[in-house]
Structure formats: structure tokens, C-alpha cells
Tab-separated table of C-alpha atoms in Angstrom:
chain	number	residue	atom	x	y	z
A	1	UNK	CA	-15.618	-2.172	4.179
A	2	UNK	CA	-15.061	-5.751	5.312
A	3	UNK	CA	-14.186	-8.636	3.005
A	4	UNK	CA	-14.619	-12.287	3.952
A	5	UNK	CA	-12.696	-14.965	2.066
A	6	UNK	CA	-13.640	-18.445	0.883
A	7	UNK	CA	-10.605	-20.137	2.429
A	8	UNK	CA	-9.271	-19.985	5.938
A	9	UNK	CA	-7.941	-16.460	5.699
A	10	UNK	CA	-8.831	-13.735	8.163
A	11	UNK	CA	-11.300	-11.061	6.989
A	12	UNK	CA	-9.948	-7.728	5.825
A	13	UNK	CA	-11.225	-4.379	7.071
A	14	UNK	CA	-10.527	-1.204	5.090
A	15	UNK	CA	-11.522	2.432	5.491
A	16	UNK	CA	-12.460	3.597	1.990
A	17	UNK	CA	-14.269	6.496	0.373
A	18	UNK	CA	-17.638	6.306	-1.378
A	19	UNK	CA	-15.830	6.873	-4.670
A	20	UNK	CA	-13.464	3.952	-4.042
A	21	UNK	CA	-16.417	1.713	-3.289
A	22	UNK	CA	-18.220	2.744	-6.482
A	23	UNK	CA	-15.139	1.900	-8.544
A	24	UNK	CA	-14.785	-1.452	-6.778
A	25	UNK	CA	-18.470	-2.199	-7.282
A	26	UNK	CA	-18.101	-1.562	-11.030
A	27	UNK	CA	-15.058	-3.834	-11.265
A	28	UNK	CA	-16.887	-6.623	-9.433
A	29	UNK	CA	-19.540	-6.604	-12.168
A	30	UNK	CA	-16.885	-7.365	-14.783
A	31	UNK	CA	-15.166	-10.663	-15.461
A	32	UNK	CA	-11.840	-9.703	-13.894
A	33	UNK	CA	-9.450	-12.129	-12.235
A	34	UNK	CA	-8.339	-9.387	-9.806
A	35	UNK	CA	-9.912	-6.179	-8.555
A	36	UNK	CA	-8.281	-3.269	-6.805
A	37	UNK	CA	-9.323	-0.836	-4.078
A	38	UNK	CA	-7.401	1.966	-2.369
A	39	UNK	CA	-8.043	2.815	1.267
A	40	UNK	CA	-7.672	6.086	3.160
A	41	UNK	CA	-4.722	4.564	5.047
A	42	UNK	CA	-2.170	4.146	2.241
A	43	UNK	CA	-3.347	0.671	1.257
A	44	UNK	CA	-3.588	-0.370	-2.379
A	45	UNK	CA	-5.229	-3.776	-2.099
A	46	UNK	CA	-5.398	-6.169	-5.036
A	47	UNK	CA	-7.952	-8.920	-4.413
A	48	UNK	CA	-8.446	-12.150	-6.332
A	49	UNK	CA	-12.119	-12.075	-7.272
A	50	UNK	CA	-12.537	-15.822	-6.868
A	51	UNK	CA	-11.312	-15.626	-3.265
A	52	UNK	CA	-14.132	-13.311	-2.113
A	53	UNK	CA	-16.922	-14.998	-0.132
A	54	UNK	CA	-18.822	-11.788	0.594
A	55	UNK	CA	-18.182	-8.093	1.036
A	56	UNK	CA	-19.876	-5.601	3.366
A	57	UNK	CA	-19.691	-1.871	2.771
A	58	UNK	CA	-20.922	0.047	5.817
A	59	UNK	CA	-21.249	3.787	6.210
A	60	UNK	CA	-19.812	5.610	9.207
A	61	UNK	CA	-23.277	5.633	10.747
A	62	UNK	CA	-23.307	1.837	11.032
A	63	UNK	CA	-22.601	0.231	14.416
A	64	UNK	CA	-20.522	-2.738	13.232
A	65	UNK	CA	-18.122	-3.661	10.458
A	66	UNK	CA	-19.298	-6.963	9.042
A	67	UNK	CA	-21.707	-9.889	8.916
A	68	UNK	CA	-21.071	-11.179	12.425
A	69	UNK	CA	-21.386	-7.791	14.060
A	70	UNK	CA	-17.626	-7.344	14.296
A	71	UNK	CA	-16.194	-4.084	15.583
A	72	UNK	CA	-12.750	-2.605	15.039
A	73	UNK	CA	-11.155	-4.595	17.856
A	74	UNK	CA	-12.110	-7.841	16.086
A	75	UNK	CA	-9.621	-6.934	13.353
A	76	UNK	CA	-6.296	-6.865	15.232
A	77	UNK	CA	-4.242	-5.560	12.292
A	78	UNK	CA	-6.625	-2.744	11.396
A	79	UNK	CA	-5.719	0.853	12.184
A	80	UNK	CA	-8.356	3.546	12.169
A	81	UNK	CA	-6.080	6.313	10.849
A	82	UNK	CA	-7.346	8.088	7.725
A	83	UNK	CA	-4.605	10.025	5.964
A	84	UNK	CA	-5.148	10.044	2.180
A	85	UNK	CA	-2.245	12.335	1.209
A	86	UNK	CA	0.583	10.121	-0.103
A	87	UNK	CA	3.128	12.836	0.722
A	88	UNK	CA	2.262	12.355	4.400
A	89	UNK	CA	3.031	8.652	4.063
A	90	UNK	CA	6.464	9.467	2.691
A	91	UNK	CA	7.049	11.222	6.020
A	92	UNK	CA	5.721	8.190	7.908
A	93	UNK	CA	8.150	5.970	6.001
A	94	UNK	CA	11.020	8.279	6.979
A	95	UNK	CA	9.903	8.196	10.633
A	96	UNK	CA	9.877	4.399	10.482
A	97	UNK	CA	13.472	4.534	9.202
A	98	UNK	CA	14.632	6.392	12.334
A	99	UNK	CA	14.221	9.775	10.679
A	100	UNK	CA	16.361	9.136	7.588
A	101	UNK	CA	15.119	11.489	4.864
A	102	UNK	CA	13.043	13.782	7.086
A	103	UNK	CA	15.269	16.702	6.080
A	104	UNK	CA	13.557	16.644	2.681
A	105	UNK	CA	10.233	17.718	4.191
A	106	UNK	CA	8.856	20.901	5.703
A	107	UNK	CA	9.347	20.718	9.508
A	108	UNK	CA	5.744	21.864	9.976
A	109	UNK	CA	4.515	18.852	7.994
A	110	UNK	CA	6.861	16.518	9.856
A	111	UNK	CA	5.512	17.700	13.199
A	112	UNK	CA	1.900	17.414	12.041
A	113	UNK	CA	2.346	13.853	10.782
A	114	UNK	CA	4.408	12.807	13.805
A	115	UNK	CA	1.623	13.888	16.126
A	116	UNK	CA	-0.817	11.765	14.104
A	117	UNK	CA	1.159	8.532	14.266
A	118	UNK	CA	3.093	8.491	17.536
A	119	UNK	CA	3.381	9.945	21.031
A	120	UNK	CA	6.727	11.480	22.000
A	121	UNK	CA	8.408	11.278	25.408
A	122	UNK	CA	7.608	14.941	25.984
A	123	UNK	CA	3.929	14.292	25.320
A	124	UNK	CA	3.920	11.359	27.748
A	125	UNK	CA	5.469	13.564	30.424
A	126	UNK	CA	2.758	16.158	29.915
A	127	UNK	CA	0.009	13.529	29.982
A	128	UNK	CA	1.307	12.262	33.321
A	129	UNK	CA	1.735	15.793	34.700
A	130	UNK	CA	-1.835	16.655	33.682
A	131	UNK	CA	-3.163	13.534	35.372
A	132	UNK	CA	-4.447	12.030	32.135
A	133	UNK	CA	-2.203	8.985	32.609
A	134	UNK	CA	-1.412	7.549	36.015
A	135	UNK	CA	2.320	7.024	36.595
A	136	UNK	CA	1.737	3.329	37.291
A	137	UNK	CA	-0.066	2.969	33.931
A	138	UNK	CA	2.597	4.724	31.876
A	139	UNK	CA	4.431	1.622	30.630
A	140	UNK	CA	1.252	-0.199	29.631
A	141	UNK	CA	0.088	2.911	27.746
A	142	UNK	CA	3.443	3.109	25.989
A	143	UNK	CA	3.210	-0.526	24.956
A	144	UNK	CA	-0.346	-0.165	23.651
A	145	UNK	CA	0.404	2.996	21.683
A	146	UNK	CA	3.668	1.603	20.308
A	147	UNK	CA	1.768	-1.353	18.875
A	148	UNK	CA	-0.537	1.068	17.042
A	149	UNK	CA	2.459	3.066	15.778
A	150	UNK	CA	4.161	-0.116	14.543
A	151	UNK	CA	1.029	-1.031	12.564
A	152	UNK	CA	0.992	2.436	10.983
A	153	UNK	CA	4.693	2.166	10.131
A	154	UNK	CA	3.996	-1.195	8.474
A	155	UNK	CA	1.438	0.501	6.204
A	156	UNK	CA	4.256	2.742	4.974
A	157	UNK	CA	7.038	0.232	4.372
A	158	UNK	CA	5.713	-3.349	4.195
A	159	UNK	CA	3.937	-5.373	1.524
A	160	UNK	CA	1.473	-7.883	2.953
A	161	UNK	CA	-0.259	-10.745	1.194
A	162	UNK	CA	-2.619	-13.445	2.367
A	163	UNK	CA	-2.850	-16.956	0.934
A	164	UNK	CA	-6.038	-18.978	0.618
A	165	UNK	CA	-4.626	-21.298	3.291
A	166	UNK	CA	-4.967	-18.441	5.759
A	167	UNK	CA	-1.218	-17.776	6.008
A	168	UNK	CA	-0.254	-14.132	5.865
A	169	UNK	CA	3.169	-12.811	4.872
A	170	UNK	CA	4.642	-9.366	5.444
A	171	UNK	CA	7.785	-8.477	3.496
A	172	UNK	CA	9.967	-5.451	2.881
A	173	UNK	CA	10.475	-4.657	-0.793
A	174	UNK	CA	13.613	-2.654	-1.509
A	175	UNK	CA	12.642	-0.191	-4.208
A	176	UNK	CA	9.259	1.184	-5.328
A	177	UNK	CA	9.935	0.272	-8.974
A	178	UNK	CA	10.447	-3.403	-8.091
A	179	UNK	CA	7.192	-3.309	-6.162
A	180	UNK	CA	5.337	-1.789	-9.102
A	181	UNK	CA	6.733	-4.156	-11.709
A	182	UNK	CA	5.872	-7.214	-9.612
A	183	UNK	CA	2.182	-6.364	-9.301
A	184	UNK	CA	1.473	-3.961	-12.172
A	185	UNK	CA	-0.157	-6.676	-14.273
A	186	UNK	CA	-2.786	-7.244	-11.592
A	187	UNK	CA	-3.706	-3.554	-11.400
A	188	UNK	CA	-2.973	-1.966	-14.772
A	189	UNK	CA	-3.939	-4.735	-17.202
A	190	UNK	CA	-7.682	-4.784	-16.571
A	191	UNK	CA	-7.263	-6.282	-13.129
A	192	UNK	CA	-5.086	-9.096	-14.419
A	193	UNK	CA	-5.953	-11.035	-17.534
A	194	UNK	CA	-5.803	-14.371	-15.783
A	195	UNK	CA	-5.722	-15.860	-12.312
A	196	UNK	CA	-3.171	-18.391	-13.586
A	197	UNK	CA	0.574	-18.021	-13.411
A	198	UNK	CA	3.113	-16.741	-10.959
A	199	UNK	CA	4.124	-13.408	-9.469
A	200	UNK	CA	7.856	-12.919	-9.003
A	201	UNK	CA	8.716	-10.476	-6.225
A	202	UNK	CA	12.309	-9.373	-5.625
A	203	UNK	CA	12.258	-8.587	-1.910
A	204	UNK	CA	15.058	-7.146	0.226
A	205	UNK	CA	17.070	-6.137	-2.789
A	206	UNK	CA	18.210	-9.198	-4.720
A	207	UNK	CA	18.893	-11.180	-1.553
A	208	UNK	CA	15.491	-12.877	-1.596
A	209	UNK	CA	13.056	-13.668	-4.390
A	210	UNK	CA	9.489	-14.729	-3.628
A	211	UNK	CA	7.322	-16.541	-6.164
A	212	UNK	CA	3.569	-16.375	-5.459
A	213	UNK	CA	0.964	-18.578	-7.131
A	214	UNK	CA	-1.866	-16.293	-8.259
A	215	UNK	CA	-4.470	-18.983	-7.601
A	216	UNK	CA	-3.287	-19.308	-3.998
A	217	UNK	CA	-3.659	-15.574	-3.338
A	218	UNK	CA	-6.500	-13.952	-1.407
A	219	UNK	CA	-5.075	-10.452	-1.668
A	220	UNK	CA	-1.907	-8.395	-1.667
A	221	UNK	CA	-1.673	-5.052	0.138
A	222	UNK	CA	0.845	-2.488	-1.123
A	223	UNK	CA	1.840	0.903	0.342
A	224	UNK	CA	0.020	3.283	-2.007
A	225	UNK	CA	2.722	5.963	-1.978
A	226	UNK	CA	5.380	3.408	-2.933
A	227	UNK	CA	3.247	1.953	-5.702
A	228	UNK	CA	2.614	5.397	-7.210
A	229	UNK	CA	6.300	6.296	-6.979
A	230	UNK	CA	7.265	2.953	-8.522
A	231	UNK	CA	4.853	3.450	-11.408
A	232	UNK	CA	6.319	6.889	-12.142
A	233	UNK	CA	9.874	5.511	-12.078
A	234	UNK	CA	9.009	2.508	-14.265
A	235	UNK	CA	7.147	4.602	-16.846
A	236	UNK	CA	10.035	7.058	-17.033
A	237	UNK	CA	12.568	4.266	-17.481
A	238	UNK	CA	10.459	2.560	-20.151
A	239	UNK	CA	10.055	5.874	-22.027
A	240	UNK	CA	13.800	6.473	-21.961
A	241	UNK	CA	14.385	2.944	-23.277
A	242	UNK	CA	11.927	3.511	-26.138
A	243	UNK	CA	13.571	6.814	-27.047
A	244	UNK	CA	17.034	5.218	-26.945
A	245	UNK	CA	15.857	2.377	-29.200
A	246	UNK	CA	14.317	4.845	-31.651
A	247	UNK	CA	17.421	7.052	-31.917
A	248	UNK	CA	19.522	4.712	-34.122
A	249	UNK	CA	16.567	4.244	-36.484
A	250	UNK	CA	16.116	8.003	-36.813
A	251	UNK	CA	19.838	8.407	-37.420
A	252	UNK	CA	19.808	5.792	-40.194
A	253	UNK	CA	16.746	7.405	-41.782
A	254	UNK	CA	18.412	10.807	-41.698
A	255	UNK	CA	21.452	9.354	-43.427
A	256	UNK	CA	19.330	7.805	-46.153
A	257	UNK	CA	17.491	11.065	-46.753
A	258	UNK	CA	20.740	13.013	-46.937
A	259	UNK	CA	22.195	10.620	-49.516
A	260	UNK	CA	19.056	10.381	-51.599
A	261	UNK	CA	19.620	13.496	-53.848
A	262	UNK	CA	23.004	12.162	-55.005
A	263	UNK	CA	21.724	8.716	-55.839
A	264	UNK	CA	21.181	7.968	-59.586
């Protein structure tokens, strides 16, 4: 699916399922300020409806991706990987963090995901030995493949948003719950009740706060696995807060009921 925007922003290309397209199509028929679609590459994309110029959904049998006959290479930030399991993206995030946290996963899964997203030194040696890469082309192949790996890593640990001016920002958000709370209104409250107002995003811990004008937003792209984790954490925290607030009231009521028989 390719989306073209009214302003000067670059088009967006996403690999999505038929089911995701049907849900998006239904939302576009409603009067929503924002709509949401999830890709097969860990992208939860929230799009301001008023920013959409046109949208092309093409099946795998189609030869191009959009209205001008674009192909994948015309979208420099697009990666063709399709890996819908969010658990796999937790592994990708750990790989992007130099392996921190990989001990929490099954080694078989780590190896499987690693082979999907990067080429190891041992694999390069074998490719050269088998004649599949010429020794003189090794460095250029490394550079090309590393660029693809970096784009995949960014899908696991970066939040990207595009402004109607065409400027695109990519930021690291420290903590899935912060990520969820910043954008939950746009996704969970009927796509956002209004296109007016501001989004406050605490990025890089509390060291940087970003305020985004909703009306200036084309879209925001969140790592799906982080958003889901953040939603779980936020809901659990909110439930605990509600239970804690209700406890004193229950205690007072119990005291009243216990005293009631002795009252005149």
C-alpha cells in the first residue's frame, strides 16, 4: 500500500495484509481525525486523515507500488521484510542493542531472526569461498547489506513522524509505556476525537520533550511490539491505581457496616 500526502512529504509504502486494508478502508469511511494501520514489518502507523491525498492498495501480483509506477527502490526507507510476530521484533530490538537481553530468548529463535535481518562475518566468508561474492566486491556488499539491517533495526527501536512540511523526524523513546501514553488518544479513542491540539512526547527519558502539533502531522510510525507492550504496562498501572483508590472507600464502608448494629 502506498500513501501520497497533500503537503511536501514523501509517500509512504507499507506491506500490509488484506485484513489490515479492510479495517483501514472502514475507518476511512468514518469521520475520524486519524486512522491507523499495522504493517507486516512491525509498523503501527497513525495517519492524519486530512493529510492523505490518495492511497493505492496493490496486491502482490501488481508490477508497481503507486500512481507513478514506483517500485520498491523509489522508496529509500522501505524494507521488504515481512515478520508479523512481535516476539521476533523483541529479538531484533535486542540485536540492535548489541545483544543486550538476548539471553531471555530461545537460542533457536535468536538464530532464526538473526539470519533474517543481518549477515554475519562467517556467512560473508562462506559467500566469498563459494564464489557468490567476489573478494573485490565484499566491502560494497557489506555496506549495502548494513544499510538494510540499519533500516530494520530502526523499525524495532525508533519512532518516526512526518510533518506536512515534508520534514521527517526519527527519535528514540525510552520506555514503551511513554510511547503508548503519548499516542494512545490517536489510536484508542476512535482514531482521535480531534485533529486540534498537541502531542507531548517524552523522548530519551526525561532529557528531551517533543511537542507535536496534530494539524502539522502527516503520520507517526511506532514500533508495534513496543506499542503493544506499552499498552499492557499502562493498563496494568491504571488498574492498580483504581484498585488502590477504591481500597480506602471499601475500608470506610466496612467500618460503617460493622458499627451499624450498635447504633441507636
